[in-house]
């Protein structure tokens, strides 16, 4: 089996772009209200969430997913 060369910068950019596109998709300008209504969440519940923890976990999963997809 040959050596595999990974572009770690491309993987990082891919993980960050996952967060950026998600933020745009669920923004108030696009589908925020539809998502909130279908999820049956109130503004109070959304304001009580820890966004740093959520986005940290989402970035970690997006980063692992980007590494995994690199091998394909």
CSV table of C-alpha atoms in Angstrom, one decimal:
chain,number,residue,atom,x,y,z
A,1,UNK,CA,0.0,0.0,0.0
A,2,UNK,CA,1.3,3.4,-0.9
A,3,UNK,CA,1.8,6.4,1.3
A,4,UNK,CA,-1.2,8.7,1.8
A,5,UNK,CA,-0.7,12.5,1.7
A,6,UNK,CA,-3.3,14.6,3.5
A,7,UNK,CA,-3.8,18.3,3.1
A,8,UNK,CA,-4.5,19.2,6.7
A,9,UNK,CA,-5.3,22.8,5.7
A,10,UNK,CA,-8.0,21.6,3.2
A,11,UNK,CA,-9.4,19.4,6.0
A,12,UNK,CA,-9.6,22.3,8.4
A,13,UNK,CA,-11.2,24.6,5.8
A,14,UNK,CA,-13.7,21.9,5.1
A,15,UNK,CA,-14.7,21.6,8.7
A,16,UNK,CA,-15.0,25.3,9.1
A,17,UNK,CA,-17.1,25.6,5.9
A,18,UNK,CA,-19.4,23.0,7.4
A,19,UNK,CA,-20.1,25.4,10.3
A,20,UNK,CA,-20.4,28.5,8.1
A,21,UNK,CA,-22.9,26.9,5.7
A,22,UNK,CA,-24.9,25.5,8.7
A,23,UNK,CA,-25.0,29.0,10.2
A,24,UNK,CA,-26.2,30.5,7.0
A,25,UNK,CA,-28.8,27.7,6.4
A,26,UNK,CA,-30.3,28.1,9.9
A,27,UNK,CA,-30.1,31.9,10.1
A,28,UNK,CA,-33.1,34.1,10.6
A,29,UNK,CA,-32.7,35.2,6.9
A,30,UNK,CA,-33.3,31.6,5.7
A,31,UNK,CA,-34.9,28.7,7.6
A,32,UNK,CA,-34.7,29.6,11.3
A,33,UNK,CA,-38.4,30.1,11.9
A,34,UNK,CA,-39.3,26.9,10.0
A,35,UNK,CA,-36.7,24.9,12.0
A,36,UNK,CA,-37.8,26.4,15.3
A,37,UNK,CA,-41.5,25.7,14.6
A,38,UNK,CA,-40.9,22.1,13.5
A,39,UNK,CA,-38.5,21.4,16.5
A,40,UNK,CA,-41.2,22.9,18.8
A,41,UNK,CA,-38.6,25.1,20.6
A,42,UNK,CA,-39.4,28.4,22.2
A,43,UNK,CA,-37.2,31.4,22.2
A,44,UNK,CA,-36.5,30.8,25.9
A,45,UNK,CA,-35.2,27.3,25.3
A,46,UNK,CA,-33.0,28.5,22.5
A,47,UNK,CA,-31.6,31.4,24.6
A,48,UNK,CA,-30.8,29.0,27.5
A,49,UNK,CA,-28.5,26.8,25.3
A,50,UNK,CA,-24.7,26.8,25.6
A,51,UNK,CA,-23.7,27.7,22.0
A,52,UNK,CA,-20.0,27.4,22.7
A,53,UNK,CA,-20.5,23.8,23.7
A,54,UNK,CA,-22.8,23.0,20.8
A,55,UNK,CA,-20.6,24.6,18.2
A,56,UNK,CA,-17.5,23.1,19.7
A,57,UNK,CA,-19.0,19.6,19.4
A,58,UNK,CA,-20.3,20.3,15.9
A,59,UNK,CA,-16.8,21.5,14.9
A,60,UNK,CA,-15.2,18.3,16.3
A,61,UNK,CA,-17.6,16.1,14.5
A,62,UNK,CA,-17.2,18.1,11.2
A,63,UNK,CA,-13.4,17.8,11.6
A,64,UNK,CA,-13.6,14.0,12.1
A,65,UNK,CA,-16.0,13.7,9.2
A,66,UNK,CA,-13.7,15.8,6.9
A,67,UNK,CA,-10.7,13.5,7.8
A,68,UNK,CA,-12.8,10.4,7.1
A,69,UNK,CA,-14.0,11.8,3.7
A,70,UNK,CA,-10.5,12.7,2.7
A,71,UNK,CA,-9.7,9.0,2.4
A,72,UNK,CA,-12.4,8.5,-0.2
